[in-house]
PDB file of C-alpha atoms in Angstrom:
ATOM      1  CA  MET A   1      17.188  12.828  43.956  1.00  0.00           C
ATOM      2  CA  LEU A   2      13.657  14.202  44.384  1.00  0.00           C
ATOM      3  CA  TYR A   3      14.653  17.214  42.272  1.00  0.00           C
ATOM      4  CA  TRP A   4      15.685  14.965  39.346  1.00  0.00           C
ATOM      5  CA  LYS A   5      12.481  12.921  39.566  1.00  0.00           C
ATOM      6  CA  ARG A   6      10.385  16.092  39.460  1.00  0.00           C
ATOM      7  CA  LEU A   7      12.442  17.472  36.604  1.00  0.00           C
ATOM      8  CA  PHE A   8      12.093  14.194  34.680  1.00  0.00           C
ATOM      9  CA  ALA A   9       8.326  14.169  35.304  1.00  0.00           C
ATOM     10  CA  ALA A  10       7.992  17.797  34.161  1.00  0.00           C
ATOM     11  CA  VAL A  11      10.028  17.224  30.995  1.00  0.00           C
ATOM     12  CA  SER A  12       8.108  14.021  30.214  1.00  0.00           C
ATOM     13  CA  LEU A  13       4.779  15.809  30.633  1.00  0.00           C
ATOM     14  CA  ALA A  14       5.955  18.657  28.418  1.00  0.00           C
ATOM     15  CA  LEU A  15       6.990  16.224  25.692  1.00  0.00           C
ATOM     16  CA  VAL A  16       3.716  14.305  25.841  1.00  0.00           C
ATOM     17  CA  THR A  17       1.595  17.451  25.629  1.00  0.00           C
ATOM     18  CA  ALA A  18       3.783  19.152  23.001  1.00  0.00           C
ATOM     19  CA  VAL A  19       2.472  16.915  20.202  1.00  0.00           C
ATOM     20  CA  PRO A  20      -1.321  16.922  20.025  1.00  0.00           C
ATOM     21  CA  ALA A  21      -3.170  13.622  19.790  1.00  0.00           C
ATOM     22  CA  GLY A  22      -3.791  12.731  16.172  1.00  0.00           C
ATOM     23  CA  ALA A  23      -0.838  14.741  14.905  1.00  0.00           C
ATOM     24  CA  ALA A  24      -0.006  13.722  11.374  1.00  0.00           C
ATOM     25  CA  THR A  25       3.460  12.423  10.539  1.00  0.00           C
ATOM     26  CA  MET A  26       5.128  14.139   7.607  1.00  0.00           C
ATOM     27  CA  GLY A  27       7.216  12.155   5.145  1.00  0.00           C
ATOM     28  CA  ASP A  28      10.333  13.260   3.287  1.00  0.00           C
ATOM     29  CA  ASP A  29       8.131  14.220   0.326  1.00  0.00           C
ATOM     30  CA  GLY A  30       6.191  16.755   2.415  1.00  0.00           C
ATOM     31  CA  LEU A  31       3.030  14.630   2.506  1.00  0.00           C
ATOM     32  CA  TYR A  32       1.338  13.514   5.701  1.00  0.00           C
ATOM     33  CA  LYS A  33       1.500   9.756   6.238  1.00  0.00           C
ATOM     34  CA  GLU A  34      -0.446   6.988   7.925  1.00  0.00           C
ATOM     35  CA  ASP A  35       1.481   3.885   8.950  1.00  0.00           C
ATOM     36  CA  TRP A  36      -1.257   1.746   7.398  1.00  0.00           C
ATOM     37  CA  PHE A  37      -1.009   3.262   3.912  1.00  0.00           C
ATOM     38  CA  THR A  38       0.346   0.718   1.435  1.00  0.00           C
ATOM     39  CA  VAL A  39       3.490   1.440  -0.559  1.00  0.00           C
ATOM     40  CA  THR A  40       3.377  -0.185  -4.006  1.00  0.00           C
ATOM     41  CA  PHE A  41       4.994   0.113  -7.436  1.00  0.00           C
ATOM     42  CA  ARG A  42       1.873   2.087  -8.486  1.00  0.00           C
ATOM     43  CA  ASP A  43       0.868  -0.413 -11.158  1.00  0.00           C
ATOM     44  CA  MET A  44      -2.882   0.131 -11.039  1.00  0.00           C
ATOM     45  CA  ALA A  45      -3.910  -3.327 -12.293  1.00  0.00           C
ATOM     46  CA  GLU A  46      -1.495  -5.014  -9.893  1.00  0.00           C
ATOM     47  CA  ASP A  47      -2.745  -2.881  -6.986  1.00  0.00           C
ATOM     48  CA  ILE A  48      -6.390  -3.754  -7.668  1.00  0.00           C
ATOM     49  CA  GLU A  49      -5.461  -7.450  -7.727  1.00  0.00           C
ATOM     50  CA  THR A  50      -3.387  -7.181  -4.530  1.00  0.00           C
ATOM     51  CA  ALA A  51      -6.228  -5.432  -2.717  1.00  0.00           C
ATOM     52  CA  ALA A  52      -8.691  -8.118  -3.870  1.00  0.00           C
ATOM     53  CA  GLU A  53      -6.337 -10.917  -2.780  1.00  0.00           C
ATOM     54  CA  ASN A  54      -6.408  -9.359   0.688  1.00  0.00           C
ATOM     55  CA  GLY A  55     -10.205  -9.050   0.719  1.00  0.00           C
ATOM     56  CA  LYS A  56     -10.096  -5.278   0.244  1.00  0.00           C
ATOM     57  CA  ARG A  57     -10.842  -2.551  -2.270  1.00  0.00           C
ATOM     58  CA  LEU A  58      -8.231  -0.185  -3.702  1.00  0.00           C
ATOM     59  CA  ALA A  59      -8.482   3.515  -2.908  1.00  0.00           C
ATOM     60  CA  ILE A  60      -5.842   5.934  -4.109  1.00  0.00           C
ATOM     61  CA  ILE A  61      -5.445   9.321  -2.504  1.00  0.00           C
ATOM     62  CA  PHE A  62      -3.888  12.337  -4.195  1.00  0.00           C
ATOM     63  CA  GLU A  63      -2.287  14.872  -1.888  1.00  0.00           C
ATOM     64  CA  GLN A  64       0.247  17.687  -2.222  1.00  0.00           C
ATOM     65  CA  ARG A  65       2.891  19.369  -0.095  1.00  0.00           C
ATOM     66  CA  GLY A  66       1.450  22.234   1.958  1.00  0.00           C
ATOM     67  CA  CYS A  67      -2.176  21.138   1.535  1.00  0.00           C
ATOM     68  CA  ILE A  68      -3.984  22.309   4.678  1.00  0.00           C
ATOM     69  CA  TYR A  69      -7.011  20.160   3.870  1.00  0.00           C
ATOM     70  CA  CYS A  70      -4.810  17.073   3.571  1.00  0.00           C
ATOM     71  CA  LYS A  71      -3.338  17.860   6.978  1.00  0.00           C
ATOM     72  CA  GLN A  72      -6.839  18.254   8.457  1.00  0.00           C
ATOM     73  CA  MET A  73      -7.899  14.970   6.874  1.00  0.00           C
ATOM     74  CA  HIS A  74      -4.986  13.196   8.551  1.00  0.00           C
ATOM     75  CA  GLU A  75      -5.333  14.940  11.918  1.00  0.00           C
ATOM     76  CA  LYS A  76      -9.120  14.919  12.236  1.00  0.00           C
ATOM     77  CA  LEU A  77     -10.394  12.025  10.121  1.00  0.00           C
ATOM     78  CA  LEU A  78      -7.696   9.417   9.624  1.00  0.00           C
ATOM     79  CA  SER A  79      -6.698   9.695  13.286  1.00  0.00           C
ATOM     80  CA  ASP A  80     -10.291   8.966  14.376  1.00  0.00           C
ATOM     81  CA  PRO A  81     -10.388   5.257  15.337  1.00  0.00           C
ATOM     82  CA  GLU A  82     -13.893   4.754  13.914  1.00  0.00           C
ATOM     83  CA  VAL A  83     -12.814   6.108  10.529  1.00  0.00           C
ATOM     84  CA  ALA A  84      -9.320   4.602  10.416  1.00  0.00           C
ATOM     85  CA  ASP A  85     -10.434   1.153  11.598  1.00  0.00           C
ATOM     86  CA  PHE A  86     -13.151   0.930   8.939  1.00  0.00           C
ATOM     87  CA  ILE A  87     -10.828   2.026   6.141  1.00  0.00           C
ATOM     88  CA  ARG A  88      -7.992  -0.282   7.246  1.00  0.00           C
ATOM     89  CA  GLU A  89     -10.357  -3.245   7.386  1.00  0.00           C
ATOM     90  CA  HIS A  90     -11.976  -2.711   3.987  1.00  0.00           C
ATOM     91  CA  PHE A  91      -9.518  -0.759   1.825  1.00  0.00           C
ATOM     92  CA  MET A  92      -5.940  -0.792   0.662  1.00  0.00           C
ATOM     93  CA  VAL A  93      -4.962   2.886   0.453  1.00  0.00           C
ATOM     94  CA  VAL A  94      -2.087   4.040  -1.756  1.00  0.00           C
ATOM     95  CA  GLN A  95      -0.925   7.653  -1.537  1.00  0.00           C
ATOM     96  CA  TYR A  96      -0.012   9.702  -4.613  1.00  0.00           C
ATOM     97  CA  ASN A  97       1.722  13.078  -4.792  1.00  0.00           C
ATOM     98  CA  MET A  98      -0.194  15.321  -7.196  1.00  0.00           C
ATOM     99  CA  PHE A  99       3.115  16.867  -8.303  1.00  0.00           C
ATOM    100  CA  GLY A 100       5.270  13.775  -7.816  1.00  0.00           C
ATOM    101  CA  ASP A 101       7.583  12.040 -10.244  1.00  0.00           C
ATOM    102  CA  GLU A 102       7.129   8.425  -9.139  1.00  0.00           C
ATOM    103  CA  GLU A 103       6.225   6.083 -11.998  1.00  0.00           C
ATOM    104  CA  VAL A 104       2.583   5.041 -12.374  1.00  0.00           C
ATOM    105  CA  ILE A 105       1.173   2.448 -14.764  1.00  0.00           C
ATOM    106  CA  ASP A 106      -2.410   3.221 -15.738  1.00  0.00           C
ATOM    107  CA  LEU A 107      -4.956   0.474 -16.294  1.00  0.00           C
ATOM    108  CA  ASP A 108      -4.542   0.934 -20.053  1.00  0.00           C
ATOM    109  CA  GLY A 109      -0.802   0.210 -19.684  1.00  0.00           C
ATOM    110  CA  GLU A 110       0.380   3.779 -20.217  1.00  0.00           C
ATOM    111  CA  GLU A 111       3.441   4.673 -18.149  1.00  0.00           C
ATOM    112  CA  LEU A 112       3.052   8.010 -16.405  1.00  0.00           C
ATOM    113  CA  THR A 113       4.394   9.996 -13.473  1.00  0.00           C
ATOM    114  CA  GLU A 114       2.154  10.838 -10.531  1.00  0.00           C
ATOM    115  CA  LYS A 115       1.738  14.408 -11.825  1.00  0.00           C
ATOM    116  CA  SER A 116       0.989  13.347 -15.412  1.00  0.00           C
ATOM    117  CA  ALA A 117      -1.472  10.746 -14.079  1.00  0.00           C
ATOM    118  CA  ALA A 118      -3.259  13.461 -12.087  1.00  0.00           C
ATOM    119  CA  ARG A 119      -3.515  15.556 -15.269  1.00  0.00           C
ATOM    120  CA  LYS A 120      -4.636  12.626 -17.433  1.00  0.00           C
ATOM    121  CA  TRP A 121      -7.286  11.578 -14.931  1.00  0.00           C
ATOM    122  CA  GLY A 122      -8.494  15.157 -14.396  1.00  0.00           C
ATOM    123  CA  PHE A 123      -7.732  15.470 -10.683  1.00  0.00           C
ATOM    124  CA  VAL A 124      -7.122  19.065  -9.593  1.00  0.00           C
ATOM    125  CA  PHE A 125      -8.076  19.136  -5.896  1.00  0.00           C
ATOM    126  CA  THR A 126      -6.272  17.715  -2.894  1.00  0.00           C
ATOM    127  CA  PRO A 127      -7.118  15.585  -1.210  1.00  0.00           C
ATOM    128  CA  THR A 128      -8.844  13.535  -3.907  1.00  0.00           C
ATOM    129  CA  ILE A 129      -9.720   9.934  -3.123  1.00  0.00           C
ATOM    130  CA  VAL A 130     -10.369   7.577  -6.031  1.00  0.00           C
ATOM    131  CA  PHE A 131     -12.190   4.292  -5.453  1.00  0.00           C
ATOM    132  CA  LEU A 132     -11.396   1.527  -7.936  1.00  0.00           C
ATOM    133  CA  PRO A 133     -13.478  -1.512  -8.929  1.00  0.00           C
ATOM    134  CA  GLU A 134     -12.975  -4.927  -7.361  1.00  0.00           C
ATOM    135  CA  GLU A 135     -11.655  -6.421 -10.600  1.00  0.00           C
ATOM    136  CA  VAL A 136      -9.281  -5.028 -13.195  1.00  0.00           C
ATOM    137  CA  PRO A 137     -11.327  -3.602 -16.080  1.00  0.00           C
ATOM    138  CA  GLU A 138     -10.359  -4.221 -19.701  1.00  0.00           C
ATOM    139  CA  SER A 139      -8.192  -1.461 -21.247  1.00  0.00           C
ATOM    140  CA  SER A 140      -9.490   1.523 -19.351  1.00  0.00           C
ATOM    141  CA  SER A 141      -7.919   4.461 -17.568  1.00  0.00           C
ATOM    142  CA  VAL A 142      -8.308   5.017 -13.834  1.00  0.00           C
ATOM    143  CA  SER A 143     -10.643   7.968 -14.370  1.00  0.00           C
ATOM    144  CA  ASP A 144     -12.957   5.824 -16.516  1.00  0.00           C
ATOM    145  CA  ALA A 145     -12.776   2.794 -14.223  1.00  0.00           C
ATOM    146  CA  ALA A 146     -13.321   4.627 -10.913  1.00  0.00           C
ATOM    147  CA  VAL A 147     -16.555   3.653  -9.169  1.00  0.00           C
ATOM    148  CA  ALA A 148     -16.488   6.867  -7.112  1.00  0.00           C
ATOM    149  CA  ILE A 149     -14.281   9.910  -6.665  1.00  0.00           C
ATOM    150  CA  MET A 150     -14.233  12.143  -3.590  1.00  0.00           C
ATOM    151  CA  PRO A 151     -12.588  15.474  -4.525  1.00  0.00           C
ATOM    152  CA  GLY A 152     -11.736  17.764  -1.637  1.00  0.00           C
ATOM    153  CA  ALA A 153     -12.102  17.776   2.119  1.00  0.00           C
ATOM    154  CA  PHE A 154     -15.239  16.769   3.984  1.00  0.00           C
ATOM    155  CA  GLY A 155     -16.441  16.230   7.540  1.00  0.00           C
ATOM    156  CA  LYS A 156     -16.223  12.912   9.354  1.00  0.00           C
ATOM    157  CA  TRP A 157     -19.574  11.443   8.379  1.00  0.00           C
ATOM    158  CA  THR A 158     -19.459  12.411   4.692  1.00  0.00           C
ATOM    159  CA  PHE A 159     -15.932  11.023   4.509  1.00  0.00           C
ATOM    160  CA  LEU A 160     -16.701   7.763   6.325  1.00  0.00           C
ATOM    161  CA  ASN A 161     -20.042   7.276   4.582  1.00  0.00           C
ATOM    162  CA  MET A 162     -18.371   7.483   1.164  1.00  0.00           C
ATOM    163  CA  PHE A 163     -16.053   4.632   2.153  1.00  0.00           C
ATOM    164  CA  ARG A 164     -19.056   2.676   3.482  1.00  0.00           C
ATOM    165  CA  TRP A 165     -21.125   3.355   0.360  1.00  0.00           C
ATOM    166  CA  VAL A 166     -18.305   2.090  -1.878  1.00  0.00           C
ATOM    167  CA  ASP A 167     -17.737  -0.942   0.362  1.00  0.00           C
ATOM    168  CA  GLU A 168     -21.461  -1.761   0.165  1.00  0.00           C
ATOM    169  CA  LYS A 169     -21.350  -1.249  -3.646  1.00  0.00           C
ATOM    170  CA  GLY A 170     -23.889   1.553  -3.456  1.00  0.00           C
ATOM    171  CA  TYR A 171     -22.726   2.705  -6.890  1.00  0.00           C
ATOM    172  CA  GLU A 172     -24.380  -0.436  -8.351  1.00  0.00           C
ATOM    173  CA  GLY A 173     -27.776   0.316  -6.804  1.00  0.00           C
ATOM    174  CA  ASP A 174     -30.455   2.972  -7.060  1.00  0.00           C
ATOM    175  CA  GLU A 175     -29.561   4.878  -3.886  1.00  0.00           C
ATOM    176  CA  HIS A 176     -27.343   7.815  -4.874  1.00  0.00           C
ATOM    177  CA  PHE A 177     -24.561   8.607  -2.418  1.00  0.00           C
ATOM    178  CA  GLN A 178     -26.295  11.810  -1.268  1.00  0.00           C
ATOM    179  CA  LYS A 179     -29.465   9.880  -0.364  1.00  0.00           C
ATOM    180  CA  TYR A 180     -27.398   7.176   1.351  1.00  0.00           C
ATOM    181  CA  HIS A 181     -25.524   9.829   3.298  1.00  0.00           C
ATOM    182  CA  ALA A 182     -28.752  11.594   4.336  1.00  0.00           C
ATOM    183  CA  ARG A 183     -30.189   8.283   5.555  1.00  0.00           C
ATOM    184  CA  LYS A 184     -27.025   7.535   7.546  1.00  0.00           C
ATOM    185  CA  ILE A 185     -27.038  11.047   9.055  1.00  0.00           C
ATOM    186  CA  ASN A 186     -30.648  10.552  10.176  1.00  0.00           C
ATOM    187  CA  GLU A 187     -29.683   7.224  11.766  1.00  0.00           C
ATOM    188  CA  LEU A 188     -26.794   8.909  13.599  1.00  0.00           C
ATOM    189  CA  ARG A 189     -29.092  11.720  14.730  1.00  0.00           C
ATOM    190  CA  GLU A 190     -31.555   9.171  16.142  1.00  0.00           C
ATOM    191  CA  GLU A 191     -28.668   7.452  17.974  1.00  0.00           C
ATOM    192  CA  GLY A 192     -27.455  10.788  19.380  1.00  0.00           C
ATOM    193  CA  ARG A 193     -24.082  10.376  17.645  1.00  0.00           C
ATOM    194  CA  LEU A 194     -24.057  13.346  15.317  1.00  0.00           C
ATOM    195  CA  ASP A 195     -20.898  14.881  16.745  1.00  0.00           C
ATOM    196  CA  ALA A 196     -18.717  15.735  13.763  1.00  0.00           C
ATOM    197  CA  GLU A 197     -20.909  17.466  11.154  1.00  0.00           C
TER     198      GLU A 197
END
C-alpha cells in the first residue's frame, strides 16, 4: 500500500511540474487562448456597444499560428495577475487570427474575413492590439477609429501602461503615451517595483 501511495505522489508531482505556471493554452486554430477572452460574431459596432454595456472598452488582438511573441505575451504578461486582472476589469478582449477566415464586419459595414480585415487596417505584426473608442463612430473603419494601436511585443510595464493609458483616456489629453509611460516607470522605480523591464 505504501508503494502505491509513493508512486501516486511521485506521478502527481511529475504532472504538476511538467506544465510550467502560466503555460498558455492552445486552441484548435493554433492560437494561444485566455479563458477570459470574449468570443463574438466580430461585428465591430456590436462589440463596441457590448463592451460599453458591460462598463468596458473593446480591445481586439491580432495573433497568428506559430507566433513566438504571442506565446510570450500569453505566458509572461497575460498570466501575470496584475496585468490580467486589470485588463479583465476594464476591457473586453476579442482575439483575431491574422490569417483567419472568420467573418468580420467593419465599422463602415464592409464584410471581411479576419485576414482581409488585417490587410485593410494595415496590421502586419503579431501580436497587435487595437483599442477602440467607447462609442461607435459614424461610418469609419477600425484603423481610422482606433484610439491607440500597440503593434508587437513589449515588456510588462509598457504593455500594462498602454492599457492603463487607454482606460484613463490619455489619448484625449496632452500627455503622450511615452511620457505617461516614463512617469509610471519612475513611480514604479520609487516604489521598488521595477521588476519586469
